[in-house]
Amino acid sequence: MPSLSSQITEIELKIKSLISENTRLKAQMSDKEQRVYELEKENNALVNSFKESEDKNVALKTANAMLGSDEYKTKTKLKINALIREIDQCIAQLT
């Protein structure tokens, strides 16, 4: 049976090892959290860029239709009609 002193020494070594492992894992977790934060920022930037591209695409389709393209004429007419209805409602509210 090992002596009490050797058992205490062994326990101390295990505690030091656990503390070291805990410190390493905390650092690793901090790195992972930073990476998640960076990826979330990048994702938000990409989503915003995608929305801007969609808006530009719609504007270009509308402009193309106004220039005489038959492909988007129906959509453009519907959009113009919706805008006219909104203007009519505004005028009605003013009178």
PDB file of N, CA and C in Angstrom:
ATOM      1  N   MET A   1       0.847  -1.168   0.000  1.00  0.00           N
ATOM      2  CA  MET A   1       0.000   0.000   0.000  1.00  0.00           C
ATOM      3  C   MET A   1       0.902   1.243   0.000  1.00  0.00           C
ATOM      4  N   PRO A   2       0.625   2.133  -0.941  1.00  0.00           N
ATOM      5  CA  PRO A   2       1.464   3.341  -1.028  1.00  0.00           C
ATOM      6  C   PRO A   2       1.288   4.208   0.214  1.00  0.00           C
ATOM      7  N   SER A   3       2.332   4.920   0.484  1.00  0.00           N
ATOM      8  CA  SER A   3       2.291   5.774   1.677  1.00  0.00           C
ATOM      9  C   SER A   3       1.400   6.979   1.428  1.00  0.00           C
ATOM     10  N   LEU A   4       1.001   7.591   2.498  1.00  0.00           N
ATOM     11  CA  LEU A   4       0.114   8.747   2.439  1.00  0.00           C
ATOM     12  C   LEU A   4       0.769   9.885   1.662  1.00  0.00           C
ATOM     13  N   SER A   5       2.055  10.047   1.851  1.00  0.00           N
ATOM     14  CA  SER A   5       2.799  11.110   1.167  1.00  0.00           C
ATOM     15  C   SER A   5       2.784  10.895  -0.343  1.00  0.00           C
ATOM     16  N   SER A   6       2.989   9.671  -0.786  1.00  0.00           N
ATOM     17  CA  SER A   6       2.986   9.395  -2.225  1.00  0.00           C
ATOM     18  C   SER A   6       1.582   9.553  -2.811  1.00  0.00           C
ATOM     19  N   GLN A   7       0.563   9.214  -2.041  1.00  0.00           N
ATOM     20  CA  GLN A   7      -0.814   9.398  -2.506  1.00  0.00           C
ATOM     21  C   GLN A   7      -1.122  10.887  -2.679  1.00  0.00           C
ATOM     22  N   ILE A   8      -0.669  11.692  -1.735  1.00  0.00           N
ATOM     23  CA  ILE A   8      -0.899  13.131  -1.817  1.00  0.00           C
ATOM     24  C   ILE A   8      -0.176  13.706  -3.027  1.00  0.00           C
ATOM     25  N   THR A   9       1.038  13.263  -3.257  1.00  0.00           N
ATOM     26  CA  THR A   9       1.812  13.722  -4.401  1.00  0.00           C
ATOM     27  C   THR A   9       1.112  13.339  -5.706  1.00  0.00           C
ATOM     28  N   GLU A  10       0.621  12.131  -5.753  1.00  0.00           N
ATOM     29  CA  GLU A  10      -0.096  11.664  -6.940  1.00  0.00           C
ATOM     30  C   GLU A  10      -1.359  12.488  -7.175  1.00  0.00           C
ATOM     31  N   ILE A  11      -2.084  12.784  -6.114  1.00  0.00           N
ATOM     32  CA  ILE A  11      -3.308  13.605  -6.222  1.00  0.00           C
ATOM     33  C   ILE A  11      -2.955  15.017  -6.697  1.00  0.00           C
ATOM     34  N   GLU A  12      -1.867  15.578  -6.150  1.00  0.00           N
ATOM     35  CA  GLU A  12      -1.432  16.909  -6.569  1.00  0.00           C
ATOM     36  C   GLU A  12      -1.102  16.932  -8.056  1.00  0.00           C
ATOM     37  N   LEU A  13      -0.417  15.906  -8.541  1.00  0.00           N
ATOM     38  CA  LEU A  13      -0.080  15.821  -9.955  1.00  0.00           C
ATOM     39  C   LEU A  13      -1.340  15.733 -10.818  1.00  0.00           C
ATOM     40  N   LYS A  14      -2.303  14.953 -10.369  1.00  0.00           N
ATOM     41  CA  LYS A  14      -3.557  14.831 -11.113  1.00  0.00           C
ATOM     42  C   LYS A  14      -4.309  16.153 -11.127  1.00  0.00           C
ATOM     43  N   ILE A  15      -4.308  16.866 -10.006  1.00  0.00           N
ATOM     44  CA  ILE A  15      -4.980  18.169  -9.929  1.00  0.00           C
ATOM     45  C   ILE A  15      -4.297  19.168 -10.866  1.00  0.00           C
ATOM     46  N   LYS A  16      -2.958  19.182 -10.849  1.00  0.00           N
ATOM     47  CA  LYS A  16      -2.219  20.074 -11.757  1.00  0.00           C
ATOM     48  C   LYS A  16      -2.532  19.734 -13.210  1.00  0.00           C
ATOM     49  N   SER A  17      -2.602  18.453 -13.498  1.00  0.00           N
ATOM     50  CA  SER A  17      -2.937  18.024 -14.854  1.00  0.00           C
ATOM     51  C   SER A  17      -4.340  18.479 -15.247  1.00  0.00           C
ATOM     52  N   LEU A  18      -5.285  18.347 -14.338  1.00  0.00           N
ATOM     53  CA  LEU A  18      -6.661  18.772 -14.606  1.00  0.00           C
ATOM     54  C   LEU A  18      -6.755  20.289 -14.779  1.00  0.00           C
ATOM     55  N   ILE A  19      -6.011  21.028 -13.962  1.00  0.00           N
ATOM     56  CA  ILE A  19      -5.994  22.488 -14.088  1.00  0.00           C
ATOM     57  C   ILE A  19      -5.424  22.892 -15.445  1.00  0.00           C
ATOM     58  N   SER A  20      -4.354  22.228 -15.827  1.00  0.00           N
ATOM     59  CA  SER A  20      -3.737  22.506 -17.129  1.00  0.00           C
ATOM     60  C   SER A  20      -4.709  22.199 -18.269  1.00  0.00           C
ATOM     61  N   GLU A  21      -5.362  21.067 -18.177  1.00  0.00           N
ATOM     62  CA  GLU A  21      -6.340  20.672 -19.202  1.00  0.00           C
ATOM     63  C   GLU A  21      -7.499  21.675 -19.238  1.00  0.00           C
ATOM     64  N   ASN A  22      -7.948  22.106 -18.061  1.00  0.00           N
ATOM     65  CA  ASN A  22      -9.034  23.085 -17.981  1.00  0.00           C
ATOM     66  C   ASN A  22      -8.631  24.402 -18.656  1.00  0.00           C
ATOM     67  N   THR A  23      -7.427  24.854 -18.394  1.00  0.00           N
ATOM     68  CA  THR A  23      -6.918  26.088 -19.004  1.00  0.00           C
ATOM     69  C   THR A  23      -6.844  25.954 -20.521  1.00  0.00           C
ATOM     70  N   ARG A  24      -6.345  24.810 -20.981  1.00  0.00           N
ATOM     71  CA  ARG A  24      -6.247  24.564 -22.421  1.00  0.00           C
ATOM     72  C   ARG A  24      -7.633  24.562 -23.064  1.00  0.00           C
ATOM     73  N   LEU A  25      -8.584  23.917 -22.419  1.00  0.00           N
ATOM     74  CA  LEU A  25      -9.941  23.840 -22.967  1.00  0.00           C
ATOM     75  C   LEU A  25     -10.619  25.212 -22.967  1.00  0.00           C
ATOM     76  N   LYS A  26     -10.362  26.008 -21.932  1.00  0.00           N
ATOM     77  CA  LYS A  26     -10.918  27.369 -21.913  1.00  0.00           C
ATOM     78  C   LYS A  26     -10.377  28.194 -23.072  1.00  0.00           C
ATOM     79  N   ALA A  27      -9.077  28.091 -23.326  1.00  0.00           N
ATOM     80  CA  ALA A  27      -8.463  28.817 -24.438  1.00  0.00           C
ATOM     81  C   ALA A  27      -9.043  28.337 -25.766  1.00  0.00           C
ATOM     82  N   GLN A  28      -9.208  27.029 -25.896  1.00  0.00           N
ATOM     83  CA  GLN A  28      -9.775  26.463 -27.123  1.00  0.00           C
ATOM     84  C   GLN A  28     -11.216  26.948 -27.306  1.00  0.00           C
ATOM     85  N   MET A  29     -11.979  26.990 -26.233  1.00  0.00           N
ATOM     86  CA  MET A  29     -13.360  27.446 -26.310  1.00  0.00           C
ATOM     87  C   MET A  29     -13.404  28.927 -26.705  1.00  0.00           C
ATOM     88  N   SER A  30     -12.513  29.704 -26.157  1.00  0.00           N
ATOM     89  CA  SER A  30     -12.442  31.123 -26.504  1.00  0.00           C
ATOM     90  C   SER A  30     -12.145  31.304 -27.989  1.00  0.00           C
ATOM     91  N   ASP A  31     -11.215  30.500 -28.512  1.00  0.00           N
ATOM     92  CA  ASP A  31     -10.901  30.544 -29.945  1.00  0.00           C
ATOM     93  C   ASP A  31     -12.119  30.175 -30.785  1.00  0.00           C
ATOM     94  N   LYS A  32     -12.831  29.156 -30.356  1.00  0.00           N
ATOM     95  CA  LYS A  32     -14.021  28.711 -31.101  1.00  0.00           C
ATOM     96  C   LYS A  32     -15.114  29.784 -31.061  1.00  0.00           C
ATOM     97  N   GLU A  33     -15.295  30.419 -29.904  1.00  0.00           N
ATOM     98  CA  GLU A  33     -16.290  31.484 -29.802  1.00  0.00           C
ATOM     99  C   GLU A  33     -15.936  32.653 -30.710  1.00  0.00           C
ATOM    100  N   GLN A  34     -14.652  32.983 -30.786  1.00  0.00           N
ATOM    101  CA  GLN A  34     -14.202  34.056 -31.675  1.00  0.00           C
ATOM    102  C   GLN A  34     -14.472  33.683 -33.130  1.00  0.00           C
ATOM    103  N   ARG A  35     -14.219  32.451 -33.474  1.00  0.00           N
ATOM    104  CA  ARG A  35     -14.458  31.982 -34.847  1.00  0.00           C
ATOM    105  C   ARG A  35     -15.947  32.041 -35.181  1.00  0.00           C
ATOM    106  N   VAL A  36     -16.789  31.650 -34.246  1.00  0.00           N
ATOM    107  CA  VAL A  36     -18.243  31.711 -34.449  1.00  0.00           C
ATOM    108  C   VAL A  36     -18.666  33.163 -34.667  1.00  0.00           C
ATOM    109  N   TYR A  37     -18.137  34.071 -33.845  1.00  0.00           N
ATOM    110  CA  TYR A  37     -18.466  35.488 -33.972  1.00  0.00           C
ATOM    111  C   TYR A  37     -18.068  36.005 -35.361  1.00  0.00           C
ATOM    112  N   GLU A  38     -16.861  35.653 -35.806  1.00  0.00           N
ATOM    113  CA  GLU A  38     -16.393  36.090 -37.121  1.00  0.00           C
ATOM    114  C   GLU A  38     -17.262  35.517 -38.242  1.00  0.00           C
ATOM    115  N   LEU A  39     -17.632  34.256 -38.114  1.00  0.00           N
ATOM    116  CA  LEU A  39     -18.480  33.632 -39.130  1.00  0.00           C
ATOM    117  C   LEU A  39     -19.876  34.254 -39.150  1.00  0.00           C
ATOM    118  N   GLU A  40     -20.397  34.621 -37.986  1.00  0.00           N
ATOM    119  CA  GLU A  40     -21.700  35.286 -37.936  1.00  0.00           C
ATOM    120  C   GLU A  40     -21.630  36.652 -38.618  1.00  0.00           C
ATOM    121  N   LYS A  41     -20.546  37.377 -38.376  1.00  0.00           N
ATOM    122  CA  LYS A  41     -20.362  38.678 -39.035  1.00  0.00           C
ATOM    123  C   LYS A  41     -20.288  38.496 -40.555  1.00  0.00           C
ATOM    124  N   GLU A  42     -19.514  37.514 -40.979  1.00  0.00           N
ATOM    125  CA  GLU A  42     -19.369  37.248 -42.411  1.00  0.00           C
ATOM    126  C   GLU A  42     -20.707  36.845 -43.018  1.00  0.00           C
ATOM    127  N   ASN A  43     -21.456  36.018 -42.298  1.00  0.00           N
ATOM    128  CA  ASN A  43     -22.765  35.580 -42.769  1.00  0.00           C
ATOM    129  C   ASN A  43     -23.710  36.773 -42.922  1.00  0.00           C
ATOM    130  N   ASN A  44     -23.727  37.663 -41.925  1.00  0.00           N
ATOM    131  CA  ASN A  44     -24.574  38.848 -42.003  1.00  0.00           C
ATOM    132  C   ASN A  44     -24.194  39.737 -43.183  1.00  0.00           C
ATOM    133  N   ALA A  45     -22.898  39.889 -43.413  1.00  0.00           N
ATOM    134  CA  ALA A  45     -22.440  40.694 -44.537  1.00  0.00           C
ATOM    135  C   ALA A  45     -22.882  40.064 -45.859  1.00  0.00           C
ATOM    136  N   LEU A  46     -22.779  38.747 -45.940  1.00  0.00           N
ATOM    137  CA  LEU A  46     -23.192  38.060 -47.170  1.00  0.00           C
ATOM    138  C   LEU A  46     -24.698  38.148 -47.385  1.00  0.00           C
ATOM    139  N   VAL A  47     -25.466  38.045 -46.311  1.00  0.00           N
ATOM    140  CA  VAL A  47     -26.926  38.162 -46.423  1.00  0.00           C
ATOM    141  C   VAL A  47     -27.292  39.560 -46.909  1.00  0.00           C
ATOM    142  N   ASN A  48     -26.645  40.590 -46.334  1.00  0.00           N
ATOM    143  CA  ASN A  48     -26.910  41.956 -46.765  1.00  0.00           C
ATOM    144  C   ASN A  48     -26.524  42.164 -48.224  1.00  0.00           C
ATOM    145  N   SER A  49     -25.401  41.619 -48.603  1.00  0.00           N
ATOM    146  CA  SER A  49     -24.952  41.719 -49.995  1.00  0.00           C
ATOM    147  C   SER A  49     -25.937  41.027 -50.931  1.00  0.00           C
ATOM    148  N   PHE A  50     -26.433  39.886 -50.501  1.00  0.00           N
ATOM    149  CA  PHE A  50     -27.410  39.143 -51.308  1.00  0.00           C
ATOM    150  C   PHE A  50     -28.696  39.955 -51.472  1.00  0.00           C
ATOM    151  N   LYS A  51     -29.169  40.567 -50.389  1.00  0.00           N
ATOM    152  CA  LYS A  51     -30.388  41.382 -50.471  1.00  0.00           C
ATOM    153  C   LYS A  51     -30.188  42.572 -51.400  1.00  0.00           C
ATOM    154  N   GLU A  52     -29.028  43.210 -51.306  1.00  0.00           N
ATOM    155  CA  GLU A  52     -28.741  44.328 -52.194  1.00  0.00           C
ATOM    156  C   GLU A  52     -28.716  43.871 -53.648  1.00  0.00           C
ATOM    157  N   SER A  53     -28.133  42.712 -53.891  1.00  0.00           N
ATOM    158  CA  SER A  53     -28.089  42.175 -55.258  1.00  0.00           C
ATOM    159  C   SER A  53     -29.488  41.865 -55.769  1.00  0.00           C
ATOM    160  N   GLU A  54     -30.340  41.328 -54.904  1.00  0.00           N
ATOM    161  CA  GLU A  54     -31.717  41.057 -55.308  1.00  0.00           C
ATOM    162  C   GLU A  54     -32.435  42.355 -55.670  1.00  0.00           C
ATOM    163  N   ASP A  55     -32.245  43.395 -54.856  1.00  0.00           N
ATOM    164  CA  ASP A  55     -32.870  44.682 -55.124  1.00  0.00           C
ATOM    165  C   ASP A  55     -32.383  45.262 -56.452  1.00  0.00           C
ATOM    166  N   LYS A  56     -31.086  45.164 -56.689  1.00  0.00           N
ATOM    167  CA  LYS A  56     -30.534  45.654 -57.961  1.00  0.00           C
ATOM    168  C   LYS A  56     -31.089  44.857 -59.130  1.00  0.00           C
ATOM    169  N   ASN A  57     -31.241  43.551 -58.921  1.00  0.00           N
ATOM    170  CA  ASN A  57     -31.772  42.693 -59.973  1.00  0.00           C
ATOM    171  C   ASN A  57     -33.195  43.107 -60.334  1.00  0.00           C
ATOM    172  N   VAL A  58     -34.014  43.377 -59.317  1.00  0.00           N
ATOM    173  CA  VAL A  58     -35.390  43.810 -59.560  1.00  0.00           C
ATOM    174  C   VAL A  58     -35.395  45.142 -60.302  1.00  0.00           C
ATOM    175  N   ALA A  59     -34.535  46.064 -59.870  1.00  0.00           N
ATOM    176  CA  ALA A  59     -34.460  47.370 -60.522  1.00  0.00           C
ATOM    177  C   ALA A  59     -34.029  47.225 -61.977  1.00  0.00           C
ATOM    178  N   LEU A  60     -33.066  46.356 -62.225  1.00  0.00           N
ATOM    179  CA  LEU A  60     -32.606  46.141 -63.599  1.00  0.00           C
ATOM    180  C   LEU A  60     -33.687  45.496 -64.464  1.00  0.00           C
ATOM    181  N   LYS A  61     -34.430  44.569 -63.904  1.00  0.00           N
ATOM    182  CA  LYS A  61     -35.523  43.942 -64.646  1.00  0.00           C
ATOM    183  C   LYS A  61     -36.588  44.977 -65.005  1.00  0.00           C
ATOM    184  N   THR A  62     -36.893  45.843 -64.047  1.00  0.00           N
ATOM    185  CA  THR A  62     -37.882  46.892 -64.289  1.00  0.00           C
ATOM    186  C   THR A  62     -37.385  47.851 -65.360  1.00  0.00           C
ATOM    187  N   ALA A  63     -36.135  48.258 -65.254  1.00  0.00           N
ATOM    188  CA  ALA A  63     -35.569  49.155 -66.259  1.00  0.00           C
ATOM    189  C   ALA A  63     -35.556  48.499 -67.635  1.00  0.00           C
ATOM    190  N   ASN A  64     -35.232  47.227 -67.661  1.00  0.00           N
ATOM    191  CA  ASN A  64     -35.209  46.484 -68.914  1.00  0.00           C
ATOM    192  C   ASN A  64     -36.604  46.436 -69.530  1.00  0.00           C
ATOM    193  N   ALA A  65     -37.603  46.233 -68.707  1.00  0.00           N
ATOM    194  CA  ALA A  65     -38.976  46.175 -69.199  1.00  0.00           C
ATOM    195  C   ALA A  65     -39.412  47.533 -69.723  1.00  0.00           C
ATOM    196  N   MET A  66     -38.996  48.589 -69.050  1.00  0.00           N
ATOM    197  CA  MET A  66     -39.361  49.933 -69.495  1.00  0.00           C
ATOM    198  C   MET A  66     -38.688  50.296 -70.810  1.00  0.00           C
ATOM    199  N   LEU A  67     -37.572  49.661 -71.079  1.00  0.00           N
ATOM    200  CA  LEU A  67     -36.866  49.926 -72.324  1.00  0.00           C
ATOM    201  C   LEU A  67     -37.448  49.135 -73.489  1.00  0.00           C
ATOM    202  N   GLY A  68     -38.462  48.357 -73.218  1.00  0.00           N
ATOM    203  CA  GLY A  68     -39.143  47.674 -74.309  1.00  0.00           C
ATOM    204  C   GLY A  68     -39.039  46.173 -74.305  1.00  0.00           C
ATOM    205  N   SER A  69     -38.412  45.599 -73.322  1.00  0.00           N
ATOM    206  CA  SER A  69     -38.307  44.151 -73.278  1.00  0.00           C
ATOM    207  C   SER A  69     -39.668  43.555 -72.932  1.00  0.00           C
ATOM    208  N   ASP A  70     -40.090  42.572 -73.711  1.00  0.00           N
ATOM    209  CA  ASP A  70     -41.389  41.932 -73.475  1.00  0.00           C
ATOM    210  C   ASP A  70     -41.341  40.969 -72.295  1.00  0.00           C
ATOM    211  N   GLU A  71     -40.159  40.550 -71.909  1.00  0.00           N
ATOM    212  CA  GLU A  71     -40.001  39.515 -70.894  1.00  0.00           C
ATOM    213  C   GLU A  71     -40.567  39.933 -69.531  1.00  0.00           C
ATOM    214  N   TYR A  72     -40.358  41.191 -69.158  1.00  0.00           N
ATOM    215  CA  TYR A  72     -40.774  41.633 -67.828  1.00  0.00           C
ATOM    216  C   TYR A  72     -41.874  42.699 -67.879  1.00  0.00           C
ATOM    217  N   LYS A  73     -42.493  42.861 -69.034  1.00  0.00           N
ATOM    218  CA  LYS A  73     -43.491  43.911 -69.203  1.00  0.00           C
ATOM    219  C   LYS A  73     -44.673  43.741 -68.255  1.00  0.00           C
ATOM    220  N   THR A  74     -45.156  42.528 -68.094  1.00  0.00           N
ATOM    221  CA  THR A  74     -46.320  42.282 -67.236  1.00  0.00           C
ATOM    222  C   THR A  74     -46.007  42.646 -65.792  1.00  0.00           C
ATOM    223  N   LYS A  75     -44.851  42.233 -65.327  1.00  0.00           N
ATOM    224  CA  LYS A  75     -44.471  42.559 -63.955  1.00  0.00           C
ATOM    225  C   LYS A  75     -44.359  44.065 -63.765  1.00  0.00           C
ATOM    226  N   THR A  76     -43.800  44.732 -64.741  1.00  0.00           N
ATOM    227  CA  THR A  76     -43.642  46.179 -64.641  1.00  0.00           C
ATOM    228  C   THR A  76     -44.997  46.871 -64.625  1.00  0.00           C
ATOM    229  N   LYS A  77     -45.900  46.418 -65.474  1.00  0.00           N
ATOM    230  CA  LYS A  77     -47.251  47.007 -65.502  1.00  0.00           C
ATOM    231  C   LYS A  77     -47.940  46.817 -64.156  1.00  0.00           C
ATOM    232  N   LEU A  78     -47.813  45.636 -63.571  1.00  0.00           N
ATOM    233  CA  LEU A  78     -48.417  45.383 -62.266  1.00  0.00           C
ATOM    234  C   LEU A  78     -47.820  46.291 -61.192  1.00  0.00           C
ATOM    235  N   LYS A  79     -46.519  46.485 -61.243  1.00  0.00           N
ATOM    236  CA  LYS A  79     -45.852  47.352 -60.275  1.00  0.00           C
ATOM    237  C   LYS A  79     -46.320  48.790 -60.441  1.00  0.00           C
ATOM    238  N   ILE A  80     -46.405  49.260 -61.677  1.00  0.00           N
ATOM    239  CA  ILE A  80     -46.864  50.623 -61.941  1.00  0.00           C
ATOM    240  C   ILE A  80     -48.304  50.791 -61.474  1.00  0.00           C
ATOM    241  N   ASN A  81     -49.151  49.816 -61.742  1.00  0.00           N
ATOM    242  CA  ASN A  81     -50.544  49.881 -61.304  1.00  0.00           C
ATOM    243  C   ASN A  81     -50.635  49.936 -59.778  1.00  0.00           C
ATOM    244  N   ALA A  82     -49.805  49.172 -59.100  1.00  0.00           N
ATOM    245  CA  ALA A  82     -49.797  49.193 -57.634  1.00  0.00           C
ATOM    246  C   ALA A  82     -49.372  50.567 -57.129  1.00  0.00           C
ATOM    247  N   LEU A  83     -48.369  51.151 -57.752  1.00  0.00           N
ATOM    248  CA  LEU A  83     -47.911  52.484 -57.357  1.00  0.00           C
ATOM    249  C   LEU A  83     -48.996  53.531 -57.598  1.00  0.00           C
ATOM    250  N   ILE A  84     -49.701  53.412 -58.713  1.00  0.00           N
ATOM    251  CA  ILE A  84     -50.790  54.346 -59.013  1.00  0.00           C
ATOM    252  C   ILE A  84     -51.898  54.222 -57.968  1.00  0.00           C
ATOM    253  N   ARG A  85     -52.223  52.986 -57.582  1.00  0.00           N
ATOM    254  CA  ARG A  85     -53.238  52.802 -56.537  1.00  0.00           C
ATOM    255  C   ARG A  85     -52.807  53.456 -55.228  1.00  0.00           C
ATOM    256  N   GLU A  86     -51.535  53.309 -54.881  1.00  0.00           N
ATOM    257  CA  GLU A  86     -51.034  53.935 -53.656  1.00  0.00           C
ATOM    258  C   GLU A  86     -51.134  55.452 -53.742  1.00  0.00           C
ATOM    259  N   ILE A  87     -50.792  56.005 -54.881  1.00  0.00           N
ATOM    260  CA  ILE A  87     -50.884  57.459 -55.068  1.00  0.00           C
ATOM    261  C   ILE A  87     -52.338  57.908 -54.973  1.00  0.00           C
ATOM    262  N   ASP A  88     -53.243  57.166 -55.596  1.00  0.00           N
ATOM    263  CA  ASP A  88     -54.669  57.490 -55.521  1.00  0.00           C
ATOM    264  C   ASP A  88     -55.159  57.465 -54.075  1.00  0.00           C
ATOM    265  N   GLN A  89     -54.717  56.495 -53.295  1.00  0.00           N
ATOM    266  CA  GLN A  89     -55.110  56.427 -51.881  1.00  0.00           C
ATOM    267  C   GLN A  89     -54.581  57.631 -51.110  1.00  0.00           C
ATOM    268  N   CYS A  90     -53.367  58.024 -51.400  1.00  0.00           N
ATOM    269  CA  CYS A  90     -52.788  59.204 -50.735  1.00  0.00           C
ATOM    270  C   CYS A  90     -53.571  60.451 -51.082  1.00  0.00           C
ATOM    271  N   ILE A  91     -53.927  60.606 -52.355  1.00  0.00           N
ATOM    272  CA  ILE A  91     -54.709  61.756 -52.787  1.00  0.00           C
ATOM    273  C   ILE A  91     -56.081  61.752 -52.108  1.00  0.00           C
ATOM    274  N   ALA A  92     -56.679  60.574 -52.027  1.00  0.00           N
ATOM    275  CA  ALA A  92     -57.996  60.468 -51.389  1.00  0.00           C
ATOM    276  C   ALA A  92     -57.916  60.855 -49.918  1.00  0.00           C
ATOM    277  N   GLN A  93     -56.847  60.509 -49.247  1.00  0.00           N
ATOM    278  CA  GLN A  93     -56.693  60.850 -47.843  1.00  0.00           C
ATOM    279  C   GLN A  93     -56.451  62.355 -47.652  1.00  0.00           C
ATOM    280  N   LEU A  94     -55.840  62.983 -48.630  1.00  0.00           N
ATOM    281  CA  LEU A  94     -55.572  64.415 -48.536  1.00  0.00           C
ATOM    282  C   LEU A  94     -56.830  65.249 -48.748  1.00  0.00           C
ATOM    283  N   THR A  95     -57.806  64.728 -49.494  1.00  0.00           N
ATOM    284  CA  THR A  95     -59.014  65.510 -49.782  1.00  0.00           C
ATOM    285  C   THR A  95     -60.101  65.251 -48.790  1.00  0.00           C
TER     286      THR A  95
END
